[in-house]
Short mmCIF file of C-alpha atoms in Angstrom, two decimals:
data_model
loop_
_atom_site.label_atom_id
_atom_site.label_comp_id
_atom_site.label_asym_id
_atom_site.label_seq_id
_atom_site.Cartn_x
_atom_site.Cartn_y
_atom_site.Cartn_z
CA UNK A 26 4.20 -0.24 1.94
CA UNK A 27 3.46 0.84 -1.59
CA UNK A 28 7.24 2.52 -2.05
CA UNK A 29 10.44 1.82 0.20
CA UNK A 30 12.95 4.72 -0.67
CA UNK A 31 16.49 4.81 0.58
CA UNK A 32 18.22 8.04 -0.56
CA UNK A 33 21.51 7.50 0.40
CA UNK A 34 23.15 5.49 -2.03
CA UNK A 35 26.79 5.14 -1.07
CA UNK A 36 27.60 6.28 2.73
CA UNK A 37 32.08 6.06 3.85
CA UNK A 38 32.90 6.56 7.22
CA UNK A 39 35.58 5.25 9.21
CA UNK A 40 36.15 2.80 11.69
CA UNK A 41 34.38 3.85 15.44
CA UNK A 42 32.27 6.51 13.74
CA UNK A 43 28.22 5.99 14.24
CA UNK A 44 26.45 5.79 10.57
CA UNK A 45 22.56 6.29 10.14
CA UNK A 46 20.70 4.65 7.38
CA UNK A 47 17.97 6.29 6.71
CA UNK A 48 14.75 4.25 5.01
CA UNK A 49 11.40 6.18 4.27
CA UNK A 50 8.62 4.59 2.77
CA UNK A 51 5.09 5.25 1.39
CA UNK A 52 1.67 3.14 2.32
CA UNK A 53 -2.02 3.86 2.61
CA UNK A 54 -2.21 1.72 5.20
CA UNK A 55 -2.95 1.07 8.77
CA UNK A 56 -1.19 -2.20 8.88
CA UNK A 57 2.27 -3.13 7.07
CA UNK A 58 5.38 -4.57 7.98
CA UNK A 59 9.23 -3.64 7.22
CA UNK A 60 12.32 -5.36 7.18
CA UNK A 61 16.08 -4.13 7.04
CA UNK A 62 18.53 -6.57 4.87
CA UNK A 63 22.61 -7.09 4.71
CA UNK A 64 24.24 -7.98 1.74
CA UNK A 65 27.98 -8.28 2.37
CA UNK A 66 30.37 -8.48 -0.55
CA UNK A 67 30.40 -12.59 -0.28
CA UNK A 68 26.74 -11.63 -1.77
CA UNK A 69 24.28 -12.95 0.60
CA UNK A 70 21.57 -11.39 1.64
CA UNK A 71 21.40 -11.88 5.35
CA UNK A 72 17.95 -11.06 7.62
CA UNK A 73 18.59 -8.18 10.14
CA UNK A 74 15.00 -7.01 11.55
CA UNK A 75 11.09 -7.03 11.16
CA UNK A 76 9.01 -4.50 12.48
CA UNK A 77 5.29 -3.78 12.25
CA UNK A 78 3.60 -0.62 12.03
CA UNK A 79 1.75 -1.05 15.77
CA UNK A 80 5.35 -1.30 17.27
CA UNK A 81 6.78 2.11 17.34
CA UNK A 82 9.40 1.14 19.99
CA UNK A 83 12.93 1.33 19.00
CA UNK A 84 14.80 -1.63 18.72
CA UNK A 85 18.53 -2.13 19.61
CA UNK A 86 20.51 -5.02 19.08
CA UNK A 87 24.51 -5.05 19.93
CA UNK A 88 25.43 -2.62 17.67
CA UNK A 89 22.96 -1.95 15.73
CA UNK A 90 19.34 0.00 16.39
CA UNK A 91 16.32 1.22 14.26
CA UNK A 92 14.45 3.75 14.89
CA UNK A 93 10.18 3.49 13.75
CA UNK A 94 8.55 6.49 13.49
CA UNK A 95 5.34 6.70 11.82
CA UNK A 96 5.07 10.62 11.90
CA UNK A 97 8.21 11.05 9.04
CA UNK A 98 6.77 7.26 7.87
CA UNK A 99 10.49 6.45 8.09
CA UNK A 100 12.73 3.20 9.37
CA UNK A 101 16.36 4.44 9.82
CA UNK A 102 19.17 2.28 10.58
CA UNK A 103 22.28 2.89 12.74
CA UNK A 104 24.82 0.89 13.35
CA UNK A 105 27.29 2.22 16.24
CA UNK A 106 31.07 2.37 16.72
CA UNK A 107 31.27 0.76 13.01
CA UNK A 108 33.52 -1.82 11.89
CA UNK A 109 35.15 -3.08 8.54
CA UNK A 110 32.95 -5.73 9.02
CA UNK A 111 30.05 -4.11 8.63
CA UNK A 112 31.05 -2.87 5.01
CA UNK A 113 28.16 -4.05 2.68
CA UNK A 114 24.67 -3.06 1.19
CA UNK A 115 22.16 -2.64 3.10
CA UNK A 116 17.96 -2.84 1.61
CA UNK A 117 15.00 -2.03 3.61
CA UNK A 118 11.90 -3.57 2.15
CA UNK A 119 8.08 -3.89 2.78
CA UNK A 120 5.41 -5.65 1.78
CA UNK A 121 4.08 -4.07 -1.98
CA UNK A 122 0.79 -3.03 -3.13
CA UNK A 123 0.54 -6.47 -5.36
CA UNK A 124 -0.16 -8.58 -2.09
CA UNK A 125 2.18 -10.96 -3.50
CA UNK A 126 5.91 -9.21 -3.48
CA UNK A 127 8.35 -8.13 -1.40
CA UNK A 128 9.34 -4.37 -2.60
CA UNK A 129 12.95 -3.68 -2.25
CA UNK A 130 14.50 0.39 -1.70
CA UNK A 131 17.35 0.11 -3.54
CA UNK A 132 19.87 -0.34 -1.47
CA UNK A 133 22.63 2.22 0.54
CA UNK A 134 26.25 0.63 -0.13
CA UNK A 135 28.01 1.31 3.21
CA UNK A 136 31.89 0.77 3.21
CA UNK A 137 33.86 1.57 6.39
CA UNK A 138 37.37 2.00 6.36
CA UNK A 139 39.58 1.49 8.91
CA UNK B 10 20.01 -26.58 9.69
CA UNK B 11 21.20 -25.61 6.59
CA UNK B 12 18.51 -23.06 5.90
CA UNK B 13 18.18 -21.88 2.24
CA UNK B 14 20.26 -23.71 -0.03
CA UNK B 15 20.55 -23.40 -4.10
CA UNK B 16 22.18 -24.87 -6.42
CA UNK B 17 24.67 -24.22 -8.91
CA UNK B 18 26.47 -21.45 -7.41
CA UNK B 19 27.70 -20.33 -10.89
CA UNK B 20 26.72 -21.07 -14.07
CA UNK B 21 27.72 -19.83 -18.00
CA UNK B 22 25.17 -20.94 -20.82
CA UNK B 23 25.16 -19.97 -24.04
CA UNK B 24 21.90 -18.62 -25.98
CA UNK B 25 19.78 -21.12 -26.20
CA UNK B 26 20.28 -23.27 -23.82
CA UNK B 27 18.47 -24.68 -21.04
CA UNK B 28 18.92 -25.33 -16.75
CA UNK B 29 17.35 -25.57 -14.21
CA UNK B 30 18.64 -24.01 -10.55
CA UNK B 31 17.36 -26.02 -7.14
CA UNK B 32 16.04 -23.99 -3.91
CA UNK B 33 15.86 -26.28 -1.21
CA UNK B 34 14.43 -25.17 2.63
CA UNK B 35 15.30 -27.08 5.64
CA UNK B 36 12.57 -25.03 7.55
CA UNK B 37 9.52 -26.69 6.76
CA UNK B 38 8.16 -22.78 5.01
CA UNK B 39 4.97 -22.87 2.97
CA UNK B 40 6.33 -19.72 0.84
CA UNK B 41 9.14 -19.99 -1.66
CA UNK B 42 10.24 -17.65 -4.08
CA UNK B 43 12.72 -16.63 -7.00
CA UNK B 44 14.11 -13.63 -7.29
CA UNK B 45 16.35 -11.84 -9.89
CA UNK B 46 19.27 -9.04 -8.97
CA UNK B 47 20.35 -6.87 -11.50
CA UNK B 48 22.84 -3.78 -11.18
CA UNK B 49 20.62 -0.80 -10.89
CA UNK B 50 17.74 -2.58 -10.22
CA UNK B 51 17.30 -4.03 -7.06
CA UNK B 52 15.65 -7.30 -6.21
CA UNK B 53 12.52 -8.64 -8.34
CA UNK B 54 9.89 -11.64 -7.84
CA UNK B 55 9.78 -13.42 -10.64
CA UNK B 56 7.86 -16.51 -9.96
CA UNK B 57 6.70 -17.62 -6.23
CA UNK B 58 4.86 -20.29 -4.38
CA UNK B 59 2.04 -20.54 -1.51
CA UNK B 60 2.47 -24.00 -0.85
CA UNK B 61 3.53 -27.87 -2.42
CA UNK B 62 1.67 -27.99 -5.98
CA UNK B 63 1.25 -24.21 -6.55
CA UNK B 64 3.18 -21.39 -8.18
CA UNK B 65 2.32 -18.17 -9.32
CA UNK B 66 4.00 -14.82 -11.56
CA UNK B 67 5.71 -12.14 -9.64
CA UNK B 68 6.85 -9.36 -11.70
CA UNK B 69 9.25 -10.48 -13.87
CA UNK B 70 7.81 -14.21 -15.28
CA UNK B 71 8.92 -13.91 -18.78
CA UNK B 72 11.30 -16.72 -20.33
CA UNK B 73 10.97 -18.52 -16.53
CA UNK B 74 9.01 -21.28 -15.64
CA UNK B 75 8.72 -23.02 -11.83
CA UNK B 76 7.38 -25.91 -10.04
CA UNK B 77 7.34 -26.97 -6.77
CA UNK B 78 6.59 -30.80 -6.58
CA UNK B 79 8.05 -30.89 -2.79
CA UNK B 80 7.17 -28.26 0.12
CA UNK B 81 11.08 -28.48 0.33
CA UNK B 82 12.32 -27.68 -2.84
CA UNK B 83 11.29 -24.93 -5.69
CA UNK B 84 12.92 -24.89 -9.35
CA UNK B 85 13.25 -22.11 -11.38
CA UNK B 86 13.57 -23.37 -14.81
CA UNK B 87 15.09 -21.17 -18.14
CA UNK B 88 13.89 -23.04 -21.30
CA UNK B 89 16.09 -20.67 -23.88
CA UNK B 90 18.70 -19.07 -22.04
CA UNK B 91 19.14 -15.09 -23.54
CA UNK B 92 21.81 -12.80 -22.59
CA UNK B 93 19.20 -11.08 -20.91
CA UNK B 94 18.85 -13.51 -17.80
CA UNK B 95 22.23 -13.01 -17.15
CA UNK B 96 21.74 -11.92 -13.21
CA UNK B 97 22.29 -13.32 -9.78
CA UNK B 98 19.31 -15.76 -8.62
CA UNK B 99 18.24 -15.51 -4.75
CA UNK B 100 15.90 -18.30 -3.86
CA UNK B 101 14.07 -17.23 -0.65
CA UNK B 102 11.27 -19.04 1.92
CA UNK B 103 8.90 -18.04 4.79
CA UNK B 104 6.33 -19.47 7.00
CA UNK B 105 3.64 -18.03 6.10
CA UNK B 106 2.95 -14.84 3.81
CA UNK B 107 5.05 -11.37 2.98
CA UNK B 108 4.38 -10.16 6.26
CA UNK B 109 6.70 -13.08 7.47
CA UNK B 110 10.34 -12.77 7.06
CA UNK B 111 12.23 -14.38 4.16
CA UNK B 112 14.70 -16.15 4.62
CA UNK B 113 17.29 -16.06 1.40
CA UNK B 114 19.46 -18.51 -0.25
CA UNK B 115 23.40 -17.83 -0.98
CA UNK B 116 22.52 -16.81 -4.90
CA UNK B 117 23.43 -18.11 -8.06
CA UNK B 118 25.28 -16.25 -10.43
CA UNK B 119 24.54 -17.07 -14.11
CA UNK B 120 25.77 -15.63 -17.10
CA UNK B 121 24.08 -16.16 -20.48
CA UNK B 122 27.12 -15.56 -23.58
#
């Protein structure tokens, strides 16, 4: 994708509540690839999901699920019954327009509070 | 496995001065690459590699140089340290190409005084 966009910027919930990144991005075209990233205050950046554009089926996994869908050209995030734990930033990213780079959105710092 | 490793972890310079940080890959990836994160600015490529022997610019290159004598290992290299390259460093490897996933190192913090 040419642009990965994540408007949210800071998101606070608390403990138990359900939370919905939301990641939209912008290619021209038919094939591309996206990926959702942690980065928990130790500062790691830790590999959550990859997803290409002829798999529109959701994916769930524990707590966490994404949902694909090509008609908003958008890759949200939601993590369920949140925990402290899950306190960090979290990037989407796609392949750029360069061939050569990984384009970063920039990033929705999530903090949960118990 | 270990994964992605770099090191220092931290690491203060003064102007002028020179390093080098290590990326080293325990997962036999052709693809390596360097990447800078700044406040406000998100990740960027500075310098990556397609394979042992080869390196290329990403979008920040300037005052960095690389080389990747081993498939294992990739150095980033600052010649004349400035304030500006004061940033965390993520090393990061895949397979094959961006439409693989990267797999990223713990970081390296650096400040340049």
């Amino acid at each position: 994708a040419q642009k990965v966009t994540q408007a949210q910027t800071e998101i606070s919930v608390v403990e138990k509540e359900d939370v919905t990144l939301d990641c939209v991005y912008e290619t021209r075209d038919t094939t591309y690839y996206l990926f959702w990233y942690k980065q928990p205050p130790s500062g790691e950046l830790v590999f959550l999901i990859r997803r290409n554009s002829f798999d529109e089926q959701n994916e769930i996994s524990g707590r966490y699920s994404w949902n694909f869908q090509k008609s908003t050209s958008s890759f949200n995030f939601t993590i369920t019954a949140s925990q402290v734990v899950d306190s960090a930033v979290y990037f989407c990213a796609s392949p750029g327009d360069a061939g050569n780079m990984l384009t970063f959105g920039g990033g929705t710092r999530l903090m949960v509070k118990p | 496995n270990a994964g992605v490793t770099q090191t220092p972890k931290f690491r203060v310079l003064k102007t002028g001065q020179s390093m080098t940080l290590l990326c080293a890959q325990d997962m036999n990836h052709e693809y390596m690459y360097w990447y800078r994160q700044d406040p406000g600015m998100g990740l960027r490529l500075i310098h990556y590699s397609v394979g042992e022997g080869t390196t290329a610019k990403g979008e920040v290159p300037d005052g960095y140089n690389v080389s990747r004598l081993k498939k294992q290992n990739f150095l980033l290299g600052l010649e004349s340290a400035a304030p500006s390259q004061t940033s965390v460093y993520f090393c990061a490897s895949s397979y094959s190409d961006l439409t693989d996933t990267q797999y990223f190192g713990p970081g390296t913090r650096l400040t340049v005084l």
